[in-house]
Amino acid sequence: MNEEGLVEVRPDGSACVITLRRERKLNALSTALEGALADALDHRQVRASACVVFTGGERAFSAGADVSEMRDQDPAAILAYYRGTGAVYERVAALPKPTISAISGYCLGGGLELALATDFRVADRSATFGLPEVGIGIVPSSGGMHRLVRMLGVARAKELVLLRDRLGADEAHALGLVTEVVAEGAALDRSLELSERIAGLPPTAVAVAKQAIDYMPESSREAGLALERLAYAMLAQTADAREAAEAFTEKRSTARRRQPGPP
Ligand code: COA
């Protein structure tokens, strides 16, 4: 737990769970909360885990940027913000291991942008998604518009930013915004199950796959294919890949020896 108790970091199995704990304000992302989240990313338990799960409270994953901090910001203050705690969303996206958002309740504005910065989103049936920014005279600006366009395409991104108020978990899943929908209260447990599955995979292959996929949308087809091949060339030399290939060959030859011969 950080000093003000805004963010809790704890290990759970192979995962590290980072919990937003500003429940009284529905986890509104104040600069203090963003700062605590940034500090949490440096925690040794994050480094030691196979997967990082971000979660909030029952009522809200997060109701977005703290609206009370939005007044009277001049351009210099806004630039300083993006150099400071406003950079945390990109740091979440850049973590070299898989990340999952376990979502209950409100997941609005900056809260949704935080969830979009993670690799997977597991939502329970109470989850409500939305981007209220344009309605209050601004736009999503924590990487969310860019990620939405990459994830869903231009037309869907415009629909979510300009036309839609709130989306339930099933609709968010149908659009591709959410990885899985689970029963109310089950998002964290399901995220931990997925973390264990990831923890069972060869870690170098997991890290390289995540990074390579993240670079693909920015790459030409040729560069993307080269990235795949270079990743393969590197991974094929790892002990994990060699042992898996040997175990497969061994299993096949054992099975062949056991097959009855022709009568
Ligand atoms: N920023 C700052 N404080 C927020 C907040 C936000 N984004 N969202 C909620 N809060 C605070 C409320 O001010 C309230 O604090 P208070 O009890 O000290 O007044 C507390 O969290 C609980 O919120 P409340 O509005 O009473 O809960 P509700 O269940 O009636 O409504 C929401 C929930 C999410 C619909 C409503 O809080 C809301 O619309 N929040 C703003 C969402 C938003 O615009 N986010 C994007 C900003 S870019």
PDB file of N, CA and C in Angstrom, residues 161-216:
ATOM      1  N   VAL A 161     -16.914   7.710 -28.882  1.00  0.00           N
ATOM      2  CA  VAL A 161     -16.538   9.027 -28.343  1.00  0.00           C
ATOM      3  C   VAL A 161     -17.674  10.041 -28.529  1.00  0.00           C
ATOM      4  N   LEU A 162     -18.395   9.929 -29.664  1.00  0.00           N
ATOM      5  CA  LEU A 162     -19.343  10.998 -29.997  1.00  0.00           C
ATOM      6  C   LEU A 162     -20.815  10.622 -29.855  1.00  0.00           C
ATOM      7  N   LEU A 163     -21.128   9.343 -30.021  1.00  0.00           N
ATOM      8  CA  LEU A 163     -22.550   8.999 -30.062  1.00  0.00           C
ATOM      9  C   LEU A 163     -23.054   8.270 -28.826  1.00  0.00           C
ATOM     10  N   ARG A 164     -22.171   7.498 -28.173  1.00  0.00           N
ATOM     11  CA  ARG A 164     -22.648   6.604 -27.135  1.00  0.00           C
ATOM     12  C   ARG A 164     -22.454   7.199 -25.757  1.00  0.00           C
ATOM     13  N   ASP A 165     -23.442   6.945 -24.909  1.00  0.00           N
ATOM     14  CA  ASP A 165     -23.343   7.414 -23.533  1.00  0.00           C
ATOM     15  C   ASP A 165     -22.684   6.306 -22.709  1.00  0.00           C
ATOM     16  N   ARG A 166     -23.435   5.251 -22.443  1.00  0.00           N
ATOM     17  CA  ARG A 166     -22.918   4.134 -21.633  1.00  0.00           C
ATOM     18  C   ARG A 166     -23.093   2.823 -22.385  1.00  0.00           C
ATOM     19  N   LEU A 167     -22.209   1.904 -22.099  1.00  0.00           N
ATOM     20  CA  LEU A 167     -22.267   0.560 -22.682  1.00  0.00           C
ATOM     21  C   LEU A 167     -22.197  -0.460 -21.559  1.00  0.00           C
ATOM     22  N   GLY A 168     -23.048  -1.468 -21.598  1.00  0.00           N
ATOM     23  CA  GLY A 168     -22.952  -2.550 -20.616  1.00  0.00           C
ATOM     24  C   GLY A 168     -21.846  -3.521 -21.018  1.00  0.00           C
ATOM     25  N   ALA A 169     -21.582  -4.482 -20.131  1.00  0.00           N
ATOM     26  CA  ALA A 169     -20.469  -5.418 -20.360  1.00  0.00           C
ATOM     27  C   ALA A 169     -20.679  -6.247 -21.631  1.00  0.00           C
ATOM     28  N   ASP A 170     -21.897  -6.738 -21.857  1.00  0.00           N
ATOM     29  CA  ASP A 170     -22.112  -7.600 -23.023  1.00  0.00           C
ATOM     30  C   ASP A 170     -21.911  -6.838 -24.323  1.00  0.00           C
ATOM     31  N   GLU A 171     -22.401  -5.596 -24.349  1.00  0.00           N
ATOM     32  CA  GLU A 171     -22.232  -4.821 -25.576  1.00  0.00           C
ATOM     33  C   GLU A 171     -20.755  -4.487 -25.810  1.00  0.00           C
ATOM     34  N   ALA A 172     -20.068  -4.155 -24.719  1.00  0.00           N
ATOM     35  CA  ALA A 172     -18.634  -3.862 -24.830  1.00  0.00           C
ATOM     36  C   ALA A 172     -17.887  -5.097 -25.345  1.00  0.00           C
ATOM     37  N   HIS A 173     -18.324  -6.269 -24.917  1.00  0.00           N
ATOM     38  CA  HIS A 173     -17.704  -7.515 -25.375  1.00  0.00           C
ATOM     39  C   HIS A 173     -17.997  -7.735 -26.862  1.00  0.00           C
ATOM     40  N   ALA A 174     -19.265  -7.493 -27.255  1.00  0.00           N
ATOM     41  CA  ALA A 174     -19.637  -7.698 -28.661  1.00  0.00           C
ATOM     42  C   ALA A 174     -18.826  -6.773 -29.576  1.00  0.00           C
ATOM     43  N   LEU A 175     -18.490  -5.585 -29.081  1.00  0.00           N
ATOM     44  CA  LEU A 175     -17.709  -4.639 -29.897  1.00  0.00           C
ATOM     45  C   LEU A 175     -16.224  -4.990 -29.947  1.00  0.00           C
ATOM     46  N   GLY A 176     -15.784  -5.830 -29.024  1.00  0.00           N
ATOM     47  CA  GLY A 176     -14.359  -6.178 -28.978  1.00  0.00           C
ATOM     48  C   GLY A 176     -13.573  -5.335 -27.992  1.00  0.00           C
ATOM     49  N   LEU A 177     -14.298  -4.580 -27.169  1.00  0.00           N
ATOM     50  CA  LEU A 177     -13.636  -3.719 -26.184  1.00  0.00           C
ATOM     51  C   LEU A 177     -13.191  -4.536 -24.969  1.00  0.00           C
ATOM     52  N   VAL A 178     -13.914  -5.620 -24.733  1.00  0.00           N
ATOM     53  CA  VAL A 178     -13.712  -6.434 -23.540  1.00  0.00           C
ATOM     54  C   VAL A 178     -13.357  -7.855 -23.978  1.00  0.00           C
ATOM     55  N   THR A 179     -12.425  -8.468 -23.280  1.00  0.00           N
ATOM     56  CA  THR A 179     -11.963  -9.817 -23.636  1.00  0.00           C
ATOM     57  C   THR A 179     -12.985 -10.886 -23.218  1.00  0.00           C
ATOM     58  N   GLU A 180     -13.495 -10.739 -21.982  1.00  0.00           N
ATOM     59  CA  GLU A 180     -14.440 -11.741 -21.439  1.00  0.00           C
ATOM     60  C   GLU A 180     -15.400 -11.057 -20.494  1.00  0.00           C
ATOM     61  N   VAL A 181     -16.638 -11.578 -20.433  1.00  0.00           N
ATOM     62  CA  VAL A 181     -17.601 -11.102 -19.436  1.00  0.00           C
ATOM     63  C   VAL A 181     -17.876 -12.252 -18.477  1.00  0.00           C
ATOM     64  N   VAL A 182     -17.860 -11.947 -17.184  1.00  0.00           N
ATOM     65  CA  VAL A 182     -18.078 -12.988 -16.171  1.00  0.00           C
ATOM     66  C   VAL A 182     -19.174 -12.528 -15.206  1.00  0.00           C
ATOM     67  N   ALA A 183     -19.583 -13.440 -14.328  1.00  0.00           N
ATOM     68  CA  ALA A 183     -20.642 -13.114 -13.361  1.00  0.00           C
ATOM     69  C   ALA A 183     -20.176 -12.001 -12.424  1.00  0.00           C
ATOM     70  N   GLU A 184     -21.150 -11.300 -11.867  1.00  0.00           N
ATOM     71  CA  GLU A 184     -20.827 -10.178 -10.985  1.00  0.00           C
ATOM     72  C   GLU A 184     -19.902 -10.642  -9.853  1.00  0.00           C
ATOM     73  N   GLY A 185     -18.841  -9.922  -9.629  1.00  0.00           N
ATOM     74  CA  GLY A 185     -17.910 -10.234  -8.541  1.00  0.00           C
ATOM     75  C   GLY A 185     -16.824 -11.228  -8.927  1.00  0.00           C
ATOM     76  N   ALA A 186     -16.850 -11.731 -10.178  1.00  0.00           N
ATOM     77  CA  ALA A 186     -15.907 -12.795 -10.551  1.00  0.00           C
ATOM     78  C   ALA A 186     -14.744 -12.298 -11.416  1.00  0.00           C
ATOM     79  N   ALA A 187     -14.663 -10.991 -11.665  1.00  0.00           N
ATOM     80  CA  ALA A 187     -13.654 -10.500 -12.633  1.00  0.00           C
ATOM     81  C   ALA A 187     -12.223 -10.728 -12.143  1.00  0.00           C
ATOM     82  N   LEU A 188     -11.990 -10.496 -10.851  1.00  0.00           N
ATOM     83  CA  LEU A 188     -10.616 -10.656 -10.355  1.00  0.00           C
ATOM     84  C   LEU A 188     -10.204 -12.127 -10.389  1.00  0.00           C
ATOM     85  N   ASP A 189     -11.101 -13.022  -9.914  1.00  0.00           N
ATOM     86  CA  ASP A 189     -10.756 -14.454  -9.914  1.00  0.00           C
ATOM     87  C   ASP A 189     -10.460 -14.949 -11.335  1.00  0.00           C
ATOM     88  N   ARG A 190     -11.291 -14.534 -12.275  1.00  0.00           N
ATOM     89  CA  ARG A 190     -11.077 -14.968 -13.661  1.00  0.00           C
ATOM     90  C   ARG A 190      -9.753 -14.403 -14.212  1.00  0.00           C
ATOM     91  N   SER A 191      -9.455 -13.147 -13.841  1.00  0.00           N
ATOM     92  CA  SER A 191      -8.191 -12.542 -14.291  1.00  0.00           C
ATOM     93  C   SER A 191      -7.011 -13.314 -13.714  1.00  0.00           C
ATOM     94  N   LEU A 192      -7.155 -13.767 -12.462  1.00  0.00           N
ATOM     95  CA  LEU A 192      -6.066 -14.530 -11.838  1.00  0.00           C
ATOM     96  C   LEU A 192      -5.910 -15.897 -12.510  1.00  0.00           C
ATOM     97  N   GLU A 193      -7.038 -16.481 -12.934  1.00  0.00           N
ATOM     98  CA  GLU A 193      -6.953 -17.752 -13.685  1.00  0.00           C
ATOM     99  C   GLU A 193      -6.187 -17.545 -14.989  1.00  0.00           C
ATOM    100  N   LEU A 194      -6.515 -16.449 -15.684  1.00  0.00           N
ATOM    101  CA  LEU A 194      -5.808 -16.171 -16.945  1.00  0.00           C
ATOM    102  C   LEU A 194      -4.321 -15.929 -16.683  1.00  0.00           C
ATOM    103  N   SER A 195      -4.031 -15.256 -15.559  1.00  0.00           N
ATOM    104  CA  SER A 195      -2.625 -15.005 -15.199  1.00  0.00           C
ATOM    105  C   SER A 195      -1.887 -16.318 -14.997  1.00  0.00           C
ATOM    106  N   GLU A 196      -2.548 -17.276 -14.333  1.00  0.00           N
ATOM    107  CA  GLU A 196      -1.885 -18.576 -14.100  1.00  0.00           C
ATOM    108  C   GLU A 196      -1.620 -19.285 -15.426  1.00  0.00           C
ATOM    109  N   ARG A 197      -2.581 -19.138 -16.356  1.00  0.00           N
ATOM    110  CA  ARG A 197      -2.374 -19.760 -17.674  1.00  0.00           C
ATOM    111  C   ARG A 197      -1.145 -19.145 -18.348  1.00  0.00           C
ATOM    112  N   ILE A 198      -1.051 -17.824 -18.268  1.00  0.00           N
ATOM    113  CA  ILE A 198       0.100 -17.133 -18.874  1.00  0.00           C
ATOM    114  C   ILE A 198       1.392 -17.554 -18.166  1.00  0.00           C
ATOM    115  N   ALA A 199       1.310 -17.704 -16.833  1.00  0.00           N
ATOM    116  CA  ALA A 199       2.507 -18.068 -16.057  1.00  0.00           C
ATOM    117  C   ALA A 199       3.028 -19.452 -16.457  1.00  0.00           C
ATOM    118  N   GLY A 200       2.144 -20.293 -16.998  1.00  0.00           N
ATOM    119  CA  GLY A 200       2.555 -21.636 -17.428  1.00  0.00           C
ATOM    120  C   GLY A 200       3.244 -21.641 -18.784  1.00  0.00           C
ATOM    121  N   LEU A 201       3.274 -20.495 -19.461  1.00  0.00           N
ATOM    122  CA  LEU A 201       3.903 -20.422 -20.790  1.00  0.00           C
ATOM    123  C   LEU A 201       5.364 -19.973 -20.651  1.00  0.00           C
ATOM    124  N   PRO A 202       6.199 -20.313 -21.621  1.00  0.00           N
ATOM    125  CA  PRO A 202       7.607 -19.866 -21.554  1.00  0.00           C
ATOM    126  C   PRO A 202       7.681 -18.330 -21.504  1.00  0.00           C
ATOM    127  N   PRO A 203       8.303 -17.775 -20.456  1.00  0.00           N
ATOM    128  CA  PRO A 203       8.224 -16.323 -20.231  1.00  0.00           C
ATOM    129  C   PRO A 203       8.870 -15.467 -21.324  1.00  0.00           C
ATOM    130  N   THR A 204       9.962 -15.955 -21.909  1.00  0.00           N
ATOM    131  CA  THR A 204      10.607 -15.129 -22.948  1.00  0.00           C
ATOM    132  C   THR A 204       9.701 -15.054 -24.179  1.00  0.00           C
ATOM    133  N   ALA A 205       9.075 -16.175 -24.535  1.00  0.00           N
ATOM    134  CA  ALA A 205       8.172 -16.178 -25.690  1.00  0.00           C
ATOM    135  C   ALA A 205       6.983 -15.253 -25.424  1.00  0.00           C
ATOM    136  N   VAL A 206       6.480 -15.259 -24.183  1.00  0.00           N
ATOM    137  CA  VAL A 206       5.345 -14.390 -23.831  1.00  0.00           C
ATOM    138  C   VAL A 206       5.738 -12.924 -24.008  1.00  0.00           C
ATOM    139  N   ALA A 207       6.902 -12.554 -23.457  1.00  0.00           N
ATOM    140  CA  ALA A 207       7.321 -11.143 -23.513  1.00  0.00           C
ATOM    141  C   ALA A 207       7.558 -10.707 -24.952  1.00  0.00           C
ATOM    142  N   VAL A 208       8.193 -11.583 -25.757  1.00  0.00           N
ATOM    143  CA  VAL A 208       8.494 -11.219 -27.150  1.00  0.00           C
ATOM    144  C   VAL A 208       7.191 -11.132 -27.952  1.00  0.00           C
ATOM    145  N   ALA A 209       6.260 -12.063 -27.714  1.00  0.00           N
ATOM    146  CA  ALA A 209       4.976 -12.030 -28.440  1.00  0.00           C
ATOM    147  C   ALA A 209       4.231 -10.732 -28.135  1.00  0.00           C
ATOM    148  N   LYS A 210       4.183 -10.361 -26.855  1.00  0.00           N
ATOM    149  CA  LYS A 210       3.471  -9.129 -26.484  1.00  0.00           C
ATOM    150  C   LYS A 210       4.084  -7.929 -27.209  1.00  0.00           C
ATOM    151  N   GLN A 211       5.411  -7.815 -27.125  1.00  0.00           N
ATOM    152  CA  GLN A 211       6.060  -6.645 -27.729  1.00  0.00           C
ATOM    153  C   GLN A 211       5.896  -6.638 -29.241  1.00  0.00           C
ATOM    154  N   ALA A 212       6.064  -7.796 -29.854  1.00  0.00           N
ATOM    155  CA  ALA A 212       5.971  -7.852 -31.316  1.00  0.00           C
ATOM    156  C   ALA A 212       4.563  -7.450 -31.759  1.00  0.00           C
ATOM    157  N   ILE A 213       3.546  -7.954 -31.082  1.00  0.00           N
ATOM    158  CA  ILE A 213       2.164  -7.617 -31.471  1.00  0.00           C
ATOM    159  C   ILE A 213       1.920  -6.124 -31.275  1.00  0.00           C
ATOM    160  N   ASP A 214       2.460  -5.556 -30.184  1.00  0.00           N
ATOM    161  CA  ASP A 214       2.287  -4.113 -29.953  1.00  0.00           C
ATOM    162  C   ASP A 214       2.923  -3.280 -31.068  1.00  0.00           C
ATOM    163  N   TYR A 215       4.024  -3.761 -31.640  1.00  0.00           N
ATOM    164  CA  TYR A 215       4.689  -2.986 -32.703  1.00  0.00           C
ATOM    165  C   TYR A 215       4.013  -3.167 -34.062  1.00  0.00           C
ATOM    166  N   MET A 216       3.256  -4.247 -34.258  1.00  0.00           N
ATOM    167  CA  MET A 216       2.721  -4.564 -35.591  1.00  0.00           C
ATOM    168  C   MET A 216       1.920  -3.436 -36.225  1.00  0.00           C
TER     169      MET A 216
END
